[in-house]
Tab-separated table of C-alpha atoms in Angstrom:
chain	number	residue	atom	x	y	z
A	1	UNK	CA	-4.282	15.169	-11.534
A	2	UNK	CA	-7.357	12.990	-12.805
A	3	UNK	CA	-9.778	12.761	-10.053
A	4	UNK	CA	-11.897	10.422	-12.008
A	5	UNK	CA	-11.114	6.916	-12.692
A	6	UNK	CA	-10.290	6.996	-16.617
A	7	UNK	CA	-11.784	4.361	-18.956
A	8	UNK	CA	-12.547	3.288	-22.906
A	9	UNK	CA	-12.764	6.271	-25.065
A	10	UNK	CA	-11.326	8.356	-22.712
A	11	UNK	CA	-7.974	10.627	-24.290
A	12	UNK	CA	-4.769	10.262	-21.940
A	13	UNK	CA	-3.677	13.314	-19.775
A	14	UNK	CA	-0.678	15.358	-21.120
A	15	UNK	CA	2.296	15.100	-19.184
A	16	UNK	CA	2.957	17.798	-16.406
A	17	UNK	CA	6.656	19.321	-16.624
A	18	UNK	CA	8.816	19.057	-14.230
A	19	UNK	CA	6.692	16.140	-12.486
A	20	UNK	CA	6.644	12.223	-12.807
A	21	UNK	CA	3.380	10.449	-13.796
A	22	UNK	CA	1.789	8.243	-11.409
A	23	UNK	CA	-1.281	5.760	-13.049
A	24	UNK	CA	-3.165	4.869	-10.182
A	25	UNK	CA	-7.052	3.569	-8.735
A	26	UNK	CA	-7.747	5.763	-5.864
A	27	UNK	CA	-7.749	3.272	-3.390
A	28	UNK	CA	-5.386	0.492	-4.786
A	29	UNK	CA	-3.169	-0.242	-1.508
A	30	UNK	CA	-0.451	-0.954	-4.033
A	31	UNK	CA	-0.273	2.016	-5.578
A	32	UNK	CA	-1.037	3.890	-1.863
A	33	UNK	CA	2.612	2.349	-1.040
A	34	UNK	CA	4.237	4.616	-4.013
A	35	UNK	CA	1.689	7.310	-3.241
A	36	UNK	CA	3.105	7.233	0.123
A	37	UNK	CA	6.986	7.183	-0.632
A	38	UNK	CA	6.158	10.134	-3.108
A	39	UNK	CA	4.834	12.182	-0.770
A	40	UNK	CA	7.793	11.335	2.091
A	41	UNK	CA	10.370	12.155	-0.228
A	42	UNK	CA	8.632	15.376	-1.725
A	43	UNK	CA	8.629	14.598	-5.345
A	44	UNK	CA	6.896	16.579	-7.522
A	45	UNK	CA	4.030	14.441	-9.379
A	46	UNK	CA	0.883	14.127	-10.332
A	47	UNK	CA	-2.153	11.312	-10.715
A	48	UNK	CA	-4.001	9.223	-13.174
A	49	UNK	CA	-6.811	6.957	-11.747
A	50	UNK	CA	-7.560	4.199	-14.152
A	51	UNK	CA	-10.987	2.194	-14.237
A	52	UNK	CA	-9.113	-0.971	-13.289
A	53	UNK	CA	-12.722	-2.815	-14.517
A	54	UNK	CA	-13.226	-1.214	-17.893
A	55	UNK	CA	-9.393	0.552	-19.083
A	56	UNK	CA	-8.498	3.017	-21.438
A	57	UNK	CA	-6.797	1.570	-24.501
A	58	UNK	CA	-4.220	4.058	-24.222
A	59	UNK	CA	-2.959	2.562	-20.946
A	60	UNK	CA	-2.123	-0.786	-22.320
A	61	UNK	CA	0.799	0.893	-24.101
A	62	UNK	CA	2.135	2.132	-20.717
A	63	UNK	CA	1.588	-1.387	-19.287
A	64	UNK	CA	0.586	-3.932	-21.551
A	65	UNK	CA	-1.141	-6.197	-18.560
A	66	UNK	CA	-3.134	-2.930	-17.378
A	67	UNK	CA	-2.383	-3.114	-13.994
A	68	UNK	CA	-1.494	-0.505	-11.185
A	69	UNK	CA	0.738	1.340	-10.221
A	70	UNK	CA	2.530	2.654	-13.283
A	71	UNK	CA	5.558	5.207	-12.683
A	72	UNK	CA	6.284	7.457	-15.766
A	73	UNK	CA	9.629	9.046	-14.642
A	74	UNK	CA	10.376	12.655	-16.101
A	75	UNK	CA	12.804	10.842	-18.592
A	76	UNK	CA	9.513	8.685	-19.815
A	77	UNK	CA	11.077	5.201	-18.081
A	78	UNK	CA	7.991	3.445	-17.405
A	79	UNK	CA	8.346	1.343	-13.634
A	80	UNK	CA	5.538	-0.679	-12.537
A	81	UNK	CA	4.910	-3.019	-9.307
A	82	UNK	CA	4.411	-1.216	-6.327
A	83	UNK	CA	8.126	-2.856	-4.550
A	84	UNK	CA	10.190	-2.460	-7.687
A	85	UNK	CA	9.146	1.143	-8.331
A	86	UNK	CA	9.815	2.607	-4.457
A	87	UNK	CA	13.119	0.875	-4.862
A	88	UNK	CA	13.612	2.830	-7.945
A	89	UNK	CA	12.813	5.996	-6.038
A	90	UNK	CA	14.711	5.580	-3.510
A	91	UNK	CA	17.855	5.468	-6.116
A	92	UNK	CA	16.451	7.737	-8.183
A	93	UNK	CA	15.789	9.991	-5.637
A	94	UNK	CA	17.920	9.497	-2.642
A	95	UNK	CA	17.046	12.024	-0.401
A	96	UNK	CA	15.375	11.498	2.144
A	97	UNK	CA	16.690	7.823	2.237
A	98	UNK	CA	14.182	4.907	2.883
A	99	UNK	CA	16.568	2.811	4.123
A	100	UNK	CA	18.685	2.485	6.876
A	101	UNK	CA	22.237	1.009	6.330
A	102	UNK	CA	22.672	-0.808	9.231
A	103	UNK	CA	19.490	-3.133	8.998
A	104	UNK	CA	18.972	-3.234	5.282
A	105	UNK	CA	19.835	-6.875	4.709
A	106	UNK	CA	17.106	-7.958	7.668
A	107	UNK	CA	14.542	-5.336	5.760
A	108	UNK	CA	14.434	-6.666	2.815
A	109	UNK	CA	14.406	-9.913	4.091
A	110	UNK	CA	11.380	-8.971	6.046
A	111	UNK	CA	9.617	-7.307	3.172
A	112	UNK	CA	9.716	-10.651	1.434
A	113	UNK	CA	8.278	-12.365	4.776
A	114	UNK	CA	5.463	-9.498	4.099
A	115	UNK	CA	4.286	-10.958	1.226
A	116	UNK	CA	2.718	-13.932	3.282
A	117	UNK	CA	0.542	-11.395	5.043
A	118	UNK	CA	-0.543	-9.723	2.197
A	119	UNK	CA	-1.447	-12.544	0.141
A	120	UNK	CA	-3.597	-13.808	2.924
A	121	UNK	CA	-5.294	-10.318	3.219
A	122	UNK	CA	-5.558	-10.318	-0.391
A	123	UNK	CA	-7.349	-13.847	-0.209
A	124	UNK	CA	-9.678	-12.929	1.889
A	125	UNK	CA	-10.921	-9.074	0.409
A	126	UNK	CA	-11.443	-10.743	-2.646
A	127	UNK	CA	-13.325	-13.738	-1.389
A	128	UNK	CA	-11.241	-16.137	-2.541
A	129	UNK	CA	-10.245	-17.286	0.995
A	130	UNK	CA	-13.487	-19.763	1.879
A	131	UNK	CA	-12.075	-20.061	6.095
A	132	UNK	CA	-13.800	-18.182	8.953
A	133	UNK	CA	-12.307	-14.680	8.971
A	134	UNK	CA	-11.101	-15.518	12.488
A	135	UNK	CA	-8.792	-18.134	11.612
A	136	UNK	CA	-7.033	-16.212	8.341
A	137	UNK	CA	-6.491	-13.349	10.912
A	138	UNK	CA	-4.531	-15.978	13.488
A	139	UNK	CA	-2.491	-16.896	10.621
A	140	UNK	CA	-1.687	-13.502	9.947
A	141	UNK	CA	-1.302	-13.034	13.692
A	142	UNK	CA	1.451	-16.077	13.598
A	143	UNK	CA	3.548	-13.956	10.742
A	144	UNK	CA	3.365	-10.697	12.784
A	145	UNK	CA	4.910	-11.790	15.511
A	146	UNK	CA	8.449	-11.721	13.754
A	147	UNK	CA	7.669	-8.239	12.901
A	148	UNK	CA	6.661	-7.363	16.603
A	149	UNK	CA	9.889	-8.785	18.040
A	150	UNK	CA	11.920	-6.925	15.401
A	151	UNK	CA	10.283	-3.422	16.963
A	152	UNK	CA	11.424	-4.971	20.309
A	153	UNK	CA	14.653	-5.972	19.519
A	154	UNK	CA	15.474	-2.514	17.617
A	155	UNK	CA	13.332	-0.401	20.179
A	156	UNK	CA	12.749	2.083	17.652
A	157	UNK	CA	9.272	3.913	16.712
A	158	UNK	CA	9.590	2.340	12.794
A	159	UNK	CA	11.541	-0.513	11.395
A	160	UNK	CA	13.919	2.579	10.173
A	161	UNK	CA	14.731	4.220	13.497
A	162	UNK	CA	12.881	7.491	14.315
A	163	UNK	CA	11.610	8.118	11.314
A	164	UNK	CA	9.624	5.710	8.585
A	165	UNK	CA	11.248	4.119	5.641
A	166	UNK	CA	10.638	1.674	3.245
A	167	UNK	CA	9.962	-1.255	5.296
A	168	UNK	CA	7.236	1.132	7.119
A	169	UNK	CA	5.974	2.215	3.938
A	170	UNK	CA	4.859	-0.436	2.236
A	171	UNK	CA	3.241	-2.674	5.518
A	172	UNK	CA	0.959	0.634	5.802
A	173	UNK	CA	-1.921	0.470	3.190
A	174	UNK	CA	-2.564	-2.925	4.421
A	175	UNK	CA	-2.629	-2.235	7.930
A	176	UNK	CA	-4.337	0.843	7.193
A	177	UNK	CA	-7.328	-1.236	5.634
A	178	UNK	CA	-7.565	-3.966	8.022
A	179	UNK	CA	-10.241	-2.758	9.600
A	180	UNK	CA	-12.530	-3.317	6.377
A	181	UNK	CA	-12.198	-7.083	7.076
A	182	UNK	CA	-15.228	-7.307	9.696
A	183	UNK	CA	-16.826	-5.282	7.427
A	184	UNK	CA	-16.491	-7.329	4.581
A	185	UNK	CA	-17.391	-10.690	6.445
A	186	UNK	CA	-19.862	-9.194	8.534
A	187	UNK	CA	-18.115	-11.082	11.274
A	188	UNK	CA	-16.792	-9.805	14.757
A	189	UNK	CA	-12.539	-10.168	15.334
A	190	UNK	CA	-10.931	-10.574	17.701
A	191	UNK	CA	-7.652	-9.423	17.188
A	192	UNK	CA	-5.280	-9.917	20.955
A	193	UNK	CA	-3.681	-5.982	21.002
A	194	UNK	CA	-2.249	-6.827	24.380
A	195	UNK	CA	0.344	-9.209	22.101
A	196	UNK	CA	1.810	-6.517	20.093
A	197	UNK	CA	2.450	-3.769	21.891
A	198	UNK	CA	5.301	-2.574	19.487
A	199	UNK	CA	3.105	-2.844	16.779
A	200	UNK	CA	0.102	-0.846	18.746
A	201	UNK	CA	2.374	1.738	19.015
A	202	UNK	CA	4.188	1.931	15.467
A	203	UNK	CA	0.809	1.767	14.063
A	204	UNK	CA	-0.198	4.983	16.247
A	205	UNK	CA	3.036	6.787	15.336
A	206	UNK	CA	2.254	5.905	11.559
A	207	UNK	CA	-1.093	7.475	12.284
A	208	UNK	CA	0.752	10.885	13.718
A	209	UNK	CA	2.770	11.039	10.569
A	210	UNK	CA	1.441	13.849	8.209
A	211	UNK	CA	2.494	12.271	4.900
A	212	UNK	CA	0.271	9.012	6.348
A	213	UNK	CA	-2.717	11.963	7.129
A	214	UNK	CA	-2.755	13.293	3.676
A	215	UNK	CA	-3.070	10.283	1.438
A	216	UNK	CA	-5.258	7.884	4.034
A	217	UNK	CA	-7.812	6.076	2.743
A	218	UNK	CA	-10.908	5.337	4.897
A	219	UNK	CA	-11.245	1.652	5.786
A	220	UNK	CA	-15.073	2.061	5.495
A	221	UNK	CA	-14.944	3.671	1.784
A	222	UNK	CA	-12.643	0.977	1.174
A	223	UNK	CA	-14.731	-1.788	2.562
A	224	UNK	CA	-17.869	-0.569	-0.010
A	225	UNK	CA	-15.664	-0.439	-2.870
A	226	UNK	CA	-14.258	-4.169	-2.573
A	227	UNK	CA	-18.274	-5.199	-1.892
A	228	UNK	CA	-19.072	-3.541	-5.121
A	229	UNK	CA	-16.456	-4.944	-6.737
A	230	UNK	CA	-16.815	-8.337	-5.666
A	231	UNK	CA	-20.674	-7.787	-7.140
A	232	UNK	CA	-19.818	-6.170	-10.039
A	233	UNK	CA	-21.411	-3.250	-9.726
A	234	UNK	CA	-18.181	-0.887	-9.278
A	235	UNK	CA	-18.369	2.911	-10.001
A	236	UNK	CA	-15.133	4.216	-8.446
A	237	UNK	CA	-15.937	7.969	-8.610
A	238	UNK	CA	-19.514	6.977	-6.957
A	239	UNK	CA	-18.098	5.556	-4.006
């Protein structure tokens, strides 16, 4: 595994047998998602961190646009965005399942609904969202409330049942960094807890889970890497 973040000149890792090949930045909440379903399922792998600000030529021949996540599969099939390559896990690797039979269709539909969250939270960590942060968290407020009455309606711990799949999987690294919002605005929030009460609690139990404890990321450290980014000054393994 490459602790530090590799850039130019730098020669790429060897492949480890018997594991797949995850190109990563440390704390990327897209690749976090197939950090996460890694971990859950218990396959064997190990980590590149790429300088996402200065890259390593080598990397453009794994994925020409240099982005993360990459997945290098043991076969050398190259996957890549974060969605598509859990998905591809979950075929690949089957067992333990990420999905739940019986609400699959409604999952992925609410995966896709997701995406409206995460593109606001996206907006706003990289300043491209100009509104108080108050009112882009109400908006995301108005989107969760389809995902709080699903926990309600289901009255389950995670969107799976009693254990998390993919649905709970890849909402986490974004809930997980919320709390770097203030931070980053240098505002106060006030987010109404008392008006998701399923989601208090799914976010707790997420908390409790131990492949959640061994890859979180600290909302803080993630907080000063998105200022330094935003600034230019970024040194990932400085952090």
């Amino acid at each position: 595994m490459s602790k530090l973040h590799l850039g130019p000149g730098s020669e790429q890792p060897p492949r480890v047998d018997g594991k797949v090949r995850l190109y990563s930045m440390k704390y990327c909440p897209f690749a976090h998602r197939v950090i996460l379903a890694l971990s859950f399922k218990k396959i064997p792998h190990d980590i590149v961190n790429i300088n996402l600000k200065a890259k390593p030529e080598w990397y453009l021949q794994i994925h020409p646009e240099g982005k993360v996540p990459a997945l290098v599969d043991l076969d050398g099939n190259v996957v890549v965005d974060s969605t598509v390559i859990v998905n591809y896990l979950e075929e690949k690797y089957p067992d333990p399942t990420l999905y739940n039979k019986s609400t699959i269709t409604r999952d992925l539909e609410l995966l896709d609904h997701y995406d409206k969250i995460v593109k606001v939270f996206s907006n706003c960590i990289h300043k491209r969202d100009s509104r108080p942060l108050q009112e882009a968290v109400n908006e995301i407020c108005t989107y969760l409330v389809e995902f709080e009455n699903e926990l309600k309606n289901r009255n389950t711990t995670f969107f799976t049942g009693d254990k998390p799949g993919m649905l709970d999987i890849l909402m986490w690294p974004f809930v997980e960094r919320a709390k770097a919002l203030p931070i980053l605005y240098k505002e106060s929030l006030d987010f109404e807890k008392e008006k998701f009460p399923c989601t208090m609690k799914w976010i707790a139990e997420m908390k409790n889970q131990e492949f959640v404890k061994e890859n979180a990321v600290s909302y803080e450290t993630f907080a000063k890497v998105l200022e330094a980014s935003n600034a230019g000054t970024i040194d990932y393994d400085n952090i």
